[in-house]
Amino acid sequence: AVVSTQSTGTVAQVVEDGMVLIIPSHKLVLGRTIENAHTKDKWEKTKLAPFLISQTPITNEQFHEFVADRKFITEAEKFQWSFVFEMFVPDEIKRTIKQSIKGAEWWLPVEGAFWAVPAGRGSGIETRQRHPAVHISHNDAVEYCHHYGARLPSEVEWEYAARGGKRDQIYPWGNDFKKNRMNIWEGSFPKENKGKDGFIGVAPVDAFKPQNDFGLYDMVGNVWEWTATVFGTDRQTGMPQYTLRGGSYIDSKHGKFNHKADVTTRMGNTADAGSDNIGFRCVKDVSKEEVERLTAKQEL
């Protein structure tokens, strides 16, 4: 499949391994939209080289293949617990939990929760093969990408891809909020998600049509995605935090609780962190010769 954006001259191509070729046609102004364009005296512009990016977040099916190939054990498995949103924790498990995060009591530390049992004991992924792999730490994501000759995207690469070749827009598709384009929270948080978009929790990566002109799915909403860019330092541990982008199913249109779901949404977390709303996708560097080969193939 071939996707192109005539207004910017940007050409993207879906290649055999489920990645899209991005050939940047302009410098990216990170974080700028029509809503905040006048809030800084000078916005920094960044030039990017061509790269390939996963068309969707990495799925349970893909992650299972990696685990089987590498005999890989995730950090959630090593820790023997991970954070699960309270709505998806069975009552019998809730009764055994004595701790929660102050100010974010909806996140419960569930023993035995990891990517293959995302809600802990009794859950599974048999019917969730096309869902994004979750409870994935930054360290886990790095290992997965490296295994396939890839890496995590920089924050700038991620945002350029999310914008689909456009400039300063709010959402991957443009400036107007559109229903049923992304999986976000709709209702009174944290007790009621009306699910008007069709989902209460994590959705399949292709539950909605591609969000932008590059043909990329799920860039905003559903699950946060790790990047390679350092966010800052954790105040409690002194450990570096890495930047996550895109928001998740617990974020909202307006941002009155949690985060506003748009192309500029960002937060940081430590490299060993994981929860049932954190996933990732990979990128690959491409040489000039590879770009020419892929572009020539597109024209056939």
Short mmCIF file of C-alpha atoms in Angstrom, two decimals:
data_model
loop_
_atom_site.label_atom_id
_atom_site.label_comp_id
_atom_site.label_asym_id
_atom_site.label_seq_id
_atom_site.Cartn_x
_atom_site.Cartn_y
_atom_site.Cartn_z
CA ALA A 1 0.00 0.00 0.00
CA VAL A 2 1.23 3.51 -0.78
CA VAL A 3 0.26 6.67 1.08
CA SER A 4 1.29 10.16 0.00
CA THR A 5 0.61 13.71 1.15
CA GLN A 6 0.46 16.00 -1.87
CA SER A 7 0.31 19.23 0.17
CA THR A 8 3.74 18.68 1.72
CA GLY A 9 5.49 16.55 -0.87
CA THR A 10 6.03 13.87 1.78
CA VAL A 11 5.89 10.31 0.51
CA ALA A 12 5.35 7.29 2.74
CA GLN A 13 5.31 3.65 1.78
CA VAL A 14 4.22 0.62 3.74
CA VAL A 15 6.88 -2.02 3.25
CA GLU A 16 6.75 -5.79 3.69
CA ASP A 17 7.60 -5.90 7.38
CA GLY A 18 4.80 -3.58 8.50
CA MET A 19 6.83 -0.39 8.61
CA VAL A 20 6.23 2.93 6.88
CA LEU A 21 8.93 4.93 5.12
CA ILE A 22 8.96 8.55 6.26
CA ILE A 23 10.86 11.06 4.12
CA PRO A 24 10.70 14.36 6.05
CA SER A 25 10.03 17.33 3.81
CA HIS A 26 10.36 20.07 6.42
CA LYS A 27 11.88 20.73 9.84
CA LEU A 28 9.68 19.82 12.80
CA VAL A 29 8.70 22.38 15.41
CA LEU A 30 8.28 20.05 18.38
CA GLY A 31 5.13 20.64 20.43
CA ARG A 32 3.75 23.58 18.46
CA THR A 33 0.08 23.72 17.46
CA ILE A 34 -2.29 26.46 16.36
CA GLU A 35 -3.36 26.66 20.02
CA ASN A 36 0.07 27.57 21.43
CA ALA A 37 2.00 28.96 18.47
CA HIS A 38 2.36 32.40 20.10
CA THR A 39 3.47 31.21 23.56
CA LYS A 40 7.19 31.16 22.81
CA ASP A 41 9.46 33.85 21.36
CA LYS A 42 11.36 31.27 19.34
CA TRP A 43 10.46 27.67 18.62
CA GLU A 44 13.29 25.23 17.90
CA LYS A 45 13.20 23.55 14.49
CA THR A 46 14.69 20.10 13.96
CA LYS A 47 15.71 18.49 10.67
CA LEU A 48 15.23 14.76 10.34
CA ALA A 49 16.73 12.06 8.15
CA PRO A 50 14.45 9.47 6.49
CA PHE A 51 13.38 6.57 8.70
CA LEU A 52 11.05 3.60 8.85
CA ILE A 53 8.45 3.37 11.62
CA SER A 54 6.08 0.59 12.71
CA GLN A 55 2.65 1.14 11.24
CA THR A 56 1.03 0.16 14.55
CA PRO A 57 2.18 -0.25 18.13
CA ILE A 58 3.83 -3.65 18.63
CA THR A 59 1.08 -6.21 19.18
CA ASN A 60 0.79 -9.16 21.55
CA GLU A 61 1.21 -11.45 18.55
CA GLN A 62 4.48 -9.77 17.58
CA PHE A 63 5.78 -9.62 21.14
CA HIS A 64 4.98 -13.29 21.68
CA GLU A 65 7.14 -14.21 18.68
CA PHE A 66 10.00 -12.18 20.12
CA VAL A 67 9.65 -13.78 23.57
CA ALA A 68 9.61 -17.26 22.05
CA ASP A 69 12.65 -16.51 19.89
CA ARG A 70 14.73 -14.87 22.61
CA LYS A 71 13.32 -16.72 25.64
CA PHE A 72 12.89 -13.17 26.90
CA ILE A 73 11.63 -12.32 30.38
CA THR A 74 10.15 -8.84 30.84
CA GLU A 75 10.80 -6.65 33.84
CA ALA A 76 7.20 -7.01 35.02
CA GLU A 77 7.79 -10.76 35.19
CA LYS A 78 11.01 -10.26 37.14
CA PHE A 79 9.31 -7.87 39.55
CA GLN A 80 6.34 -10.28 39.73
CA TRP A 81 3.80 -7.43 39.58
CA SER A 82 2.71 -4.47 37.47
CA PHE A 83 0.17 -1.64 37.58
CA VAL A 84 -3.35 -2.39 36.35
CA PHE A 85 -6.20 0.13 36.08
CA GLU A 86 -8.63 -0.62 38.92
CA MET A 87 -11.63 -1.09 36.61
CA PHE A 88 -10.04 -4.25 35.19
CA VAL A 89 -8.92 -5.83 38.46
CA PRO A 90 -11.29 -8.56 39.74
CA ASP A 91 -12.78 -7.94 43.19
CA GLU A 92 -11.12 -11.00 44.68
CA ILE A 93 -7.72 -9.61 43.68
CA LYS A 94 -8.58 -6.07 44.82
CA ARG A 95 -9.27 -7.39 48.31
CA THR A 96 -5.68 -8.62 48.58
CA ILE A 97 -4.09 -5.30 47.56
CA LYS A 98 -3.01 -3.08 50.43
CA GLN A 99 -1.13 -0.35 48.56
CA SER A 100 -1.84 2.22 45.86
CA ILE A 101 -0.31 5.40 44.49
CA LYS A 102 -1.26 8.54 46.40
CA GLY A 103 -3.14 10.81 44.03
CA ALA A 104 -3.53 8.00 41.48
CA GLU A 105 -5.39 5.40 43.50
CA TRP A 106 -6.88 3.95 40.32
CA TRP A 107 -3.53 2.27 39.56
CA LEU A 108 -3.26 -0.96 41.54
CA PRO A 109 -0.09 -3.07 41.88
CA VAL A 110 -1.30 -6.51 40.77
CA GLU A 111 0.82 -9.57 41.49
CA GLY A 112 1.57 -11.64 38.42
CA ALA A 113 0.45 -9.02 35.89
CA PHE A 114 2.61 -8.82 32.75
CA TRP A 115 2.11 -8.65 28.98
CA ALA A 116 0.62 -12.17 28.64
CA VAL A 117 -1.72 -11.79 31.64
CA PRO A 118 -2.46 -8.07 31.50
CA ALA A 119 -4.97 -8.01 34.37
CA GLY A 120 -3.18 -10.57 36.50
CA ARG A 121 -4.22 -14.09 37.43
CA GLY A 122 -7.07 -15.43 35.29
CA SER A 123 -6.58 -12.99 32.39
CA GLY A 124 -4.91 -13.69 29.06
CA ILE A 125 -4.30 -12.56 25.50
CA GLU A 126 -5.90 -15.39 23.52
CA THR A 127 -8.50 -12.96 22.14
CA ARG A 128 -6.14 -9.96 22.22
CA GLN A 129 -3.53 -10.88 19.61
CA ARG A 130 -4.06 -7.57 17.75
CA HIS A 131 -3.99 -5.54 20.95
CA PRO A 132 -0.81 -3.64 21.76
CA ALA A 133 1.59 -5.44 24.07
CA VAL A 134 1.41 -3.65 27.45
CA HIS A 135 3.26 -3.77 30.76
CA ILE A 136 6.33 -3.16 28.60
CA SER A 137 9.17 -1.20 30.20
CA HIS A 138 11.53 1.05 28.27
CA ASN A 139 14.24 -1.56 28.76
CA ASP A 140 11.97 -4.30 27.37
CA ALA A 141 11.11 -2.16 24.35
CA VAL A 142 14.77 -1.44 23.61
CA GLU A 143 15.54 -5.18 23.64
CA TYR A 144 12.66 -5.95 21.28
CA CYS A 145 13.64 -3.28 18.77
CA HIS A 146 17.32 -4.25 18.84
CA HIS A 147 16.39 -7.87 18.18
CA TYR A 148 14.91 -6.81 14.84
CA GLY A 149 17.67 -4.38 13.89
CA ALA A 150 15.61 -1.40 14.97
CA ARG A 151 15.46 1.09 17.84
CA LEU A 152 12.97 3.24 19.68
CA PRO A 153 12.07 6.50 17.92
CA SER A 154 13.36 9.80 19.17
CA GLU A 155 10.65 12.10 20.42
CA VAL A 156 11.08 14.27 17.33
CA GLU A 157 10.74 11.30 14.97
CA TRP A 158 7.65 10.13 16.84
CA GLU A 159 5.94 13.52 16.59
CA TYR A 160 6.83 14.02 12.94
CA ALA A 161 5.32 10.62 12.17
CA ALA A 162 2.23 11.38 14.28
CA ARG A 163 1.62 14.63 12.40
CA GLY A 164 1.56 12.81 9.08
CA GLY A 165 3.47 15.55 7.24
CA LYS A 166 1.24 18.38 8.48
CA ARG A 167 2.40 21.39 10.48
CA ASP A 168 1.11 22.70 13.80
CA GLN A 169 -2.09 20.67 13.85
CA ILE A 170 -3.65 19.35 17.07
CA TYR A 171 -4.51 15.79 16.03
CA PRO A 172 -2.85 13.42 13.57
CA TRP A 173 -5.61 14.11 11.03
CA GLY A 174 -5.99 17.88 11.54
CA ASN A 175 -7.31 20.46 14.01
CA ASP A 176 -10.88 19.32 14.58
CA PHE A 177 -11.69 16.66 17.16
CA LYS A 178 -13.39 13.70 15.48
CA LYS A 179 -15.33 10.96 17.18
CA ASN A 180 -14.26 7.37 16.69
CA ARG A 181 -10.72 8.22 15.58
CA MET A 182 -8.95 7.21 18.78
CA ASN A 183 -9.48 5.26 22.00
CA ILE A 184 -9.76 7.72 24.91
CA TRP A 185 -11.76 8.15 28.13
CA GLU A 186 -15.31 9.42 27.71
CA GLY A 187 -17.14 9.91 30.99
CA SER A 188 -16.50 10.64 34.66
CA PHE A 189 -12.96 9.57 35.54
CA PRO A 190 -12.03 7.16 37.06
CA LYS A 191 -15.31 5.35 37.70
CA GLU A 192 -17.21 5.68 34.43
CA ASN A 193 -16.03 5.33 30.85
CA LYS A 194 -19.06 5.51 28.58
CA GLY A 195 -17.11 3.82 25.81
CA LYS A 196 -18.70 5.86 23.02
CA ASP A 197 -15.68 5.04 20.84
CA GLY A 198 -16.49 1.35 21.27
CA PHE A 199 -13.93 0.51 23.97
CA ILE A 200 -13.56 0.75 27.73
CA GLY A 201 -9.93 -0.32 28.02
CA VAL A 202 -7.17 -1.13 25.54
CA ALA A 203 -8.38 -1.66 21.95
CA PRO A 204 -6.90 -3.52 18.96
CA VAL A 205 -4.23 -1.46 17.22
CA ASP A 206 -6.31 -1.28 14.03
CA ALA A 207 -9.70 -0.75 15.67
CA PHE A 208 -9.85 2.67 14.00
CA LYS A 209 -8.79 3.66 10.52
CA PRO A 210 -5.29 5.14 10.07
CA GLN A 211 -5.03 8.42 11.93
CA ASN A 212 -2.99 10.37 9.40
CA ASP A 213 -1.82 10.66 5.80
CA PHE A 214 1.16 8.38 6.47
CA GLY A 215 -1.23 5.50 7.09
CA LEU A 216 -0.16 5.15 10.73
CA TYR A 217 -2.51 3.67 13.31
CA ASP A 218 -2.95 4.48 16.99
CA MET A 219 -0.46 7.34 17.29
CA VAL A 220 -2.73 9.11 19.78
CA GLY A 221 -4.85 7.31 22.37
CA ASN A 222 -5.03 3.62 23.36
CA VAL A 223 -1.52 3.23 24.86
CA TRP A 224 1.41 5.50 25.63
CA GLU A 225 4.50 4.80 23.52
CA TRP A 226 8.11 4.86 24.67
CA THR A 227 10.69 6.99 22.89
CA ALA A 228 14.48 7.05 23.19
CA THR A 229 14.49 10.67 24.38
CA VAL A 230 15.32 11.48 28.00
CA PHE A 231 12.49 13.37 29.74
CA GLY A 232 14.25 14.31 32.96
CA THR A 233 15.27 12.81 36.30
CA ASP A 234 13.00 11.01 38.72
CA ARG A 235 12.86 13.07 41.92
CA GLN A 236 12.63 10.10 44.25
CA THR A 237 15.19 7.72 42.75
CA GLY A 238 17.47 10.01 40.75
CA MET A 239 17.04 7.65 37.80
CA PRO A 240 16.60 9.08 34.29
CA GLN A 241 13.08 9.22 32.93
CA TYR A 242 12.30 8.58 29.28
CA THR A 243 9.66 10.34 27.24
CA LEU A 244 6.35 8.66 26.45
CA ARG A 245 4.10 10.05 23.75
CA GLY A 246 0.53 9.82 22.48
CA GLY A 247 -1.60 9.37 25.60
CA SER A 248 -3.76 6.35 26.32
CA TYR A 249 -7.28 5.09 26.91
CA ILE A 250 -7.46 6.93 30.26
CA ASP A 251 -6.72 10.33 28.68
CA SER A 252 -9.31 12.70 27.32
CA LYS A 253 -10.31 15.20 24.67
CA HIS A 254 -10.09 18.19 27.02
CA GLY A 255 -7.36 17.11 29.45
CA LYS A 256 -9.41 18.02 32.54
CA PHE A 257 -8.11 14.79 34.06
CA ASN A 258 -4.91 12.97 33.19
CA HIS A 259 -3.63 14.23 29.80
CA LYS A 260 -5.12 15.88 26.74
CA ALA A 261 -4.96 13.38 23.89
CA ASP A 262 -3.25 15.12 20.96
CA VAL A 263 0.01 15.06 18.98
CA THR A 264 1.91 17.07 21.62
CA THR A 265 0.95 15.00 24.68
CA ARG A 266 4.00 13.80 26.61
CA MET A 267 5.11 12.51 29.99
CA GLY A 268 8.12 10.78 31.50
CA ASN A 269 8.78 7.59 33.41
CA THR A 270 11.74 5.51 34.54
CA ALA A 271 13.14 2.83 32.25
CA ASP A 272 11.83 -0.03 34.39
CA ALA A 273 8.24 1.27 34.61
CA GLY A 274 5.26 -0.51 33.12
CA SER A 275 1.47 -0.57 33.30
CA ASP A 276 -1.52 -1.74 31.29
CA ASN A 277 -1.50 1.45 29.18
CA ILE A 278 2.17 1.53 28.10
CA GLY A 279 3.38 0.06 24.80
CA PHE A 280 5.78 1.03 22.02
CA ARG A 281 6.69 0.93 18.33
CA CYS A 282 10.08 0.77 16.59
CA VAL A 283 11.97 2.73 13.95
CA LYS A 284 14.81 1.85 11.62
CA ASP A 285 17.46 4.06 10.06
CA VAL A 286 17.55 3.92 6.26
CA SER A 287 20.44 4.74 3.94
CA LYS A 288 20.15 6.89 0.84
CA GLU A 289 20.38 3.71 -1.25
CA GLU A 290 17.59 2.06 0.73
CA VAL A 291 15.37 5.11 0.28
CA GLU A 292 15.99 5.00 -3.47
CA ARG A 293 15.19 1.28 -3.58
CA LEU A 294 11.97 1.66 -1.61
CA THR A 295 10.91 4.71 -3.58
CA ALA A 296 11.57 2.91 -6.86
CA LYS A 297 9.56 -0.05 -5.63
CA GLN A 298 6.68 2.26 -4.76
CA GLU A 299 6.60 3.56 -8.33
CA LEU A 300 6.31 0.10 -9.89
#
